[in-house]
Amino acid sequence: MTMNYAHRPKRQGLYDPAFEHDACGVGFVCDITGKRSNEMIAKGIEVLERLSHRGATGADPKTGDGAGILIQMPHEFFAKVCPGSNIDLPGPGEYGAGLVFLPTGNKDRKLCKDVLYEAAKEEGLEILGWREVPVDDSDIGICAKDTQPAIEQVFIKGNKAIKDALSFERKLYTTRKKAENRIRSLEIDSGSLFYITNISARTLSYKGLLMPDQLGKFFVDLKDSYIKSAITMVHSRYSTNTFPTWDLAQPFRFLAHNGEINTLRGNINWMRAREGLLESGLFGKEIKEIFPAITPGGSDSAAIDNIFELLVLSGRSLEHAMMMLIPNAWEQDKAMSAALKNFYKYHACMMEPWDGPAAISFTDGTKVGAVLDRNGLRPARYMITKDRMVVMASEAGALDIAPEKILASGKIEPGKMLLIDTSLGEIIEGSDIKDKVARSRPYGAWLKENMVEFASLKAKSIKETAIKDISALEKAFGYTREDMKYIIKPMAEKAQEPIGSMGNDTPHAVLSNESNLLFSYFKQLFAQVTNPAIDPIREELVMSLETYLGPEKNLLDETPLHCHKLRMKSPILTNEDLNKIRNISINGFRTKTISLLFGTKKIKDLSKRLDAICHEASGAIKAGYTFIILSDRGVKKGRAAIPSLLALGAVHQRLVKESLRARIGIIIESAEPREVHHLAVLFGYGADCVNPYLAYGAIGELIKEGDLNLSYGSAQDNYIKALEKGILKVLSKMGISTLQSYRGAQIFEALGLSDSVIDKCFTGTPSRIGGIGLRQITAETIKRNEEAYPESGYENLELKTGGLYQWKRDGEFHLWNPQTIAALQDAAWCGDYKKYKEFSKLINDQTSNPCTLRSLLKFKRAKPISLDEVESPESIVKRFATGAMSFGSISKEAHETIAIAMNRLGAKSNTGEGGEDPLRFNNLPDCDSLRSAIKQVASGRFGVTTNYLVNADEIQIKIAQGAKPGEGGQLPGHKVSLTIAKTRYTTPGVTLISPPPHHDIYSIEDLAQLIFDLKNVNPKARISVKLVSEMGVGTVAAGVAKGHAEMILISGGDGGTGASPLSSIKHAGLPWELGLSETHQTLVLNSLRSRVRLQTDGQLRTGRDIAIAALLGADEFGFASAILVILGCVMLRHCHLNNCSVGVATQDEVLRTRFRGRPEYIVNYLRFVVEELREIMASLGIRTVDEMVGRVDLLEPNGSMPALKDKGLDLSRILYKPNKFNVSTTDDITAQDHGIDKVMDLELIRLTKDSLDKAMPVKIELPISNINRTTGAMLSGRICKIHGEDGLPEDTIQCKFRGAAGQSFGAFLTKGVTFSLEGMANDYVGKGISGGKIIIRPDRESDYKAEVNIIIGNTAFYGAISGEAYIRGVSGERFCIRNSGLYAVVEGVGDHGCEYMTGGRVIVLGRTGRNFAAGMSGGIAYIYDKDRLFKDNCNLSMADIENIDAEDEETLRNMLANHLKFTQSPVAGKILHEFRREKKAFVKVMPTEYKRIMKAKMDEYKLELSEVSDG
Amino acid sequence: MGDIKGFLKVKRAPSSYRSVGERLKDYRSVALSRKEGSSIDQASRCMDCGTPFCHWACPIGNYIPEWNDLLFRGEWKKALELLSTTNNLPEVTGRLCPATCEYACVLGINDDSVTIRENELSIIENGFDSNLIRPQPPKNRTGKYVAVIGSGPAGLACADQLNKAGHHVTVFEKDNKIGGILRYGIPDFKLEKRILDRRINIFKKDGIKFLTSTNAGIDYKAGRLLKEFDAICLAGGSRKPRDLNVEGRDLNGIYFAMDYLVQANRLVAGQMIEASDVISARNKKVLVIGGGDTGADCVGTAHRQGAGSVVQIEVLPEPPECRTCDCPWPKYPAILRTSTSHEEGGIRRWSVSTKRFVGENGWVKKVSCSSEGDDFEIEADIVILAIGFVHPEHDILLNELKIEFDTKGNVKTGDDYMTSRKGLFSAGDMRRGQSLIVWAISEGRRSAYNIDKYLTGRSNLPKL
């Protein structure tokens, strides 16, 4: 298929190119001595090719997402070739050169060149000429070829006045920026095809829309032996969709990036905001010409390159600039030097962190380095050789290095840097580089003089103005009884965010008949696939709410006054705090309060006042104020408050546009915000601090009335703490760790706001269905005011009911209400279709209570056909699945009933997270089956054994769930019964924590790897990926499709049966209508639609729902809450309390006996749904569901719904049909090419044939390299298929490998298989190991010290079930996390070791990184703590450090003896040799809960009542 | 929700009554009031459901889980405040309501439902005992005048709501005391009249005007009403009894239940009745025709009057003791209900149809009946017809106001409770036909909302 897009497609329908993500492979090779050679280039290209599995291809298999190389200026080469292009080249360093992408049309091409000539001339530079770059495009993809620009190299000569190299670089930079800006403003058709990769006298890049292995061939230059460099930086790109372009290939000018900058929107805004302050003697007046500093339309990586370039050219060193952009998690680091902390604190006053997973390598042609984000979420391995070469890459083994040449093998640690200065010929190690920079200026002294600690401010004794008539004020701000009871009270009481269950079935704010606060129109976004969420509780050390309040200074300079700021630990102000700021008068700080009140008489007053406020704010800055307080104090009859968010948005956006924002701190003093979401939105749109004074007042009221038995002080503290925790969680969902970078990052999607409101107050926020404008917002505000202060008449003393969290007659509408619940149960139990129709009418007809987007749609009239012409019910019902509800969240009875019903129908049930009892894999005597066809793999990996995976028809990777996308979960110990513990392979009573992200999916290429892993284990199972609807889910899905998923589930944000924070249930995720159509449209545009099937779920109930889902693009459909209702659920919404009175969502023995669901009920219901669907199909003249998929042309807005017109909604983007879609039918589904026909396991299976069948022992020896991924998984799957969970007898199959193994070495290795590797391995070693044995030791030829060098990558033994592992060497981050029962020995680990571990034993014979044992609830870890450093690195919130006892000694001796035997580890040898002395160096990490349970068990055991079993 | 496991720990406590022997000797309330501690225990059984079916099934939308929770926490005052926002007469429904809520209680699915009615009663009685219920006349008056015709539960609820909204409300009652069917239709042993007086005194102090012994339409002509009042609400009940037109119906000794009960109530209240008019069951054989609540009230009254024997017959078959499939939870089921009066004696028979009345000397003596093909006779000195009401009495007022009726003969209104005539509203049994007290209250409240809206263009009154 041809792609006719010269460039990325424009925004169309729900597709928006701005949603694209990318992630990649990155690396460099360098000769430390600076010796330039052609060999270094060849090696760089080899690294690139070896990383090609980290890149991706789209529908066109030969068009990659981009690849490139950055080298030192190859003068020798140019000196040879330039004469051929009539270019008279001066000496090295006296000219700059660079690759330029030009329009192919001659006219435009000349135009672009002319602009560049002009720009150069203005800078006093001279263009020496252009060289056509020879390319061989014979082997590149069609799509790449179609969009291929003319590629030339430009040569620019400096002048005598230029003093030094950096000045010349600045001139070249200004020239480039000018040319870019001018050509962009020309808006010529092919303008976007003009792109300058880099013009520099120091570095040169070659890049393009190529696959890694095409680069070397495409650019003929690269084969020339004259082309030489000491530094070669490479990059291979994996973009989520297939509109990658030539210009977005990396490396950029200075850097190449693997990962994603989550805070991009905020970073761009803040850069824009501070452009007004930028001045530099180095750039002179010209500086204005380079704005915008961040080139529009670039990727996140391009943006960070832009700023890095600016900082470096302003005179900062590479390392300094990088430390500013990506600071360490310094706030809570006890081990960090004071100087470095001061450096970071000082620079925090200048710039917010660019936050997100990132491995960045950078170079200026002399120095080359790499750095990792503060959380270490991307892999970066390096190797230093004895012949002075450094190789850094996303994977070890990217370059073959003879083992005996290895000097050191390492990885870059979170927040650390690797830097090589080729001019000095030395490597500068992590902390040294940073400390050197930190000491370059007296930052500490500057801070002391200028920074004001907020805590040190004294409060003036100002009498607090008590709120008069608090109840009326509460009404004016829409407080309800629910807010008091379910939001404020629990927060003030327990310092926790309130929890709820069963998803959201209330109308979207814009559809509601009730009055909604503006906050409710914003939906929180969350990370899925392209970057990981963070665990804000267990990984708290990277999180920070610190706020630096006050005006910024010129970013390009540094002076003591730059840190003249107010530093506060928390941005949530008490009334006293606010008074301190209001009355501040030290150091020139001055505060102005601006009132948000307006008169309610005229509807226009609000918008007038809004403009006046903006005016006052910018006036205040000019008048020298440093803080403004936007205050809504004083609301009374006739005086209402502009919604705080609206006012903030207007002011913030106005000040950003005027480049004034960086000069002032904005504080919100408002009665409106009360819950986590409210504050999160305020910070997300730029508030510096918030004072929610009415919430404090409400707490006082609760105390006064005896509802809260706490002192006011502690209740308020609790409440603030709950808000802080909640906000950290909202940040962490996006993978953002500091509030500073979250602030103003606008990580929200608006649902139901008009473009005019968005443009004015929330610029850049997607709002895809339009919605209400200022007029309606004003009317709502006035209405609330009038209700609170009635003219006359009845005065209700009570607050409004609310009814958001519980159904109430006079509250918000719920689709699940007594009538619908009763009607559905009646219909399903009686098996009466007529009754079902009564139910479906109640759901489908939402005329008086519009609730869902689909209620606004109707079917077009079409020529009907007879019902018998429509596809049979039996065939349609196979498209149905039930949602992932784990056994654990729902009762055994409910779980099994669902499985039986779905199996009877030939549909699919889903295990949910938490495994499945193997007994259920076999049919029951009466031919029913309890086996769930879909086996879910979630972040906790509980019960994900090889055998479990082998018994799946479909394996579903749960990335997110509708109720709480981006969050983890927790099954408290008291719910972990014996049976649950058994299916989850853990210990009864031990708390089970599911981390927010999959720790083996931090980016899209990682997901591709997991899909590959699972496909290997069970090649017959379909692999599906569950995503949650949000803007951009379409592009994520495109990436997932490219990662070879076979089905993608788009879950609505409203769904969800489990427990989750109320703010997440209500405010995170979008309806499936949007997500599904965006996904369908994007996949169609990408020509990827035929590769995957789409499923949707989230509040599906009726045949009409299904019909609309199909028309919007779904092939398959999921049900969850309706199924539970049929099984007896009456929406108590108590799932989180283990207290379900109908026995559905509980593990309580007594309550479970009350369960009365039956499979027949489900069967009845789903048949009814199909019947209703068939009737609709017949009326539309459609015969099969296949014909129906994606036929949006059969839908239209339902004009009779008043909401459509009254609220200004526009559904055209949902109903957009990309014109190229050829109707998807099951026949033309293109099977994904998983590449599992090439894996090494096929050979292993061949070689072990006898063992597989007859359990005969076998020994194999094979070489291995990093392209051999997931070795062992397919073999293990095969073993389980034949022998079940028990596998083979120990050591039946013994494989010895030599080399650098690829990712997932030994994944899911099952019982009876022993893998022994000589060499090293990459990430995910032993993932999900289920009984196998893994031994890894350095190559016999190598002589470096294993115990201080990295031998395996990150996240090894994630989700290990059982087995043994002996690793002679140090592992990366997150060793043995979520270990259920593995016994492992390792000689050192990175950060977060043994996180979330629930069982097993781990011995670390060396140092650990930080945050060891966070969230560890079971198992035991032993640390050889020779230098007594361990205590500071251990997270003691769930575990204690203890001395070892006799039993531990026994364990240690046995495991160490094995370690010695298998790996010949000298460390183990020495310890064992002097065990009596050495044992004293051991400490053990014992989870407190586990200890208690083990002790209780021991006591029981002694009484011979029960036997001990451990994981 | 106080104790999430409360429903697993505490069993439903049955209502307690005075012993039959004792209570038959007087007309005082048969029910014993519950101890505070027991109320708190019982309230702990409420599960605070995410979807409170009780609240749904309650016609006035009592915030049942919310006040159960407050009750459990001992926050009596707040519970009372919340209860008072939806119910104008909780002391009445707390005693008399058949509690549709309890049949919809989620706990009732697989256990005994929460004692919602008695919880309500304990809240309101605690309020009276603690002197928390005091007059609260509105701060401002709107200057609008409303007439409410009829002082039954609908009229009272309507008057109370409109008075709270600041209107001048006058309630017209043709009887000499306020309360309508509450006072005259319901025996004291179920609702002592002091309970009613207690509330009416508050209403009076709140500023509601009551004109008793004033038959609107006769004593106060329709024209005058229309002239003096900005709005009128017709809440005269549905008093036209259903008759049984079989042979012998004209015999003496056959009475409509309401005639019997009203008189009995007057007697208990100490009113003098002409001896010749007195209907007494003393030493008589009493037959009550009709198996409903009114019939049961007649049974209880007859026993207290010293009846020789009491038989109650019902034309419908005996309902089942439990729910059947055709009436699944949470619907209000047709099941066998045994009232306290039934516990006090007498015979109940089902599926019995009345063929004719047989008399002697113009007085009824026997009643011929048949049941499932068997013919038989029941001896009876007094026959009480408790077979319901057909529609309101189409009296002078309704005629003069030229009100339209619906097909059943009830006053016809729109959804806004306004009759065919502007400014004229109707509520209660008069509008919807014979129903429960709680429905009457609901009607009164909803009509008040609409009247307030009609008078002022908007209303802050609750819609429910």
XYZ file of C-alpha atoms in Angstrom, chain B residues 8 20 22 43 67 70 205 224 228 236 242 372 376 387 392 398 400 407 438:
19
model
C -23.494 -10.026 60.426
C -52.786 -9.393 73.977
C -53.513 -6.490 78.455
C -29.229 0.832 62.953
C -29.938 8.653 59.167
C -26.288 8.974 62.270
C -47.160 27.696 66.205
C -64.675 33.168 48.294
C -59.076 35.073 48.993
C -59.876 15.872 50.674
C -66.740 0.683 47.577
C -63.995 -22.594 45.847
C -71.821 -21.837 53.394
C -63.401 -3.237 50.721
C -63.227 11.113 46.293
C -65.522 20.053 43.507
C -68.575 24.357 41.961
C -61.571 7.935 34.374
C -46.608 7.850 52.984
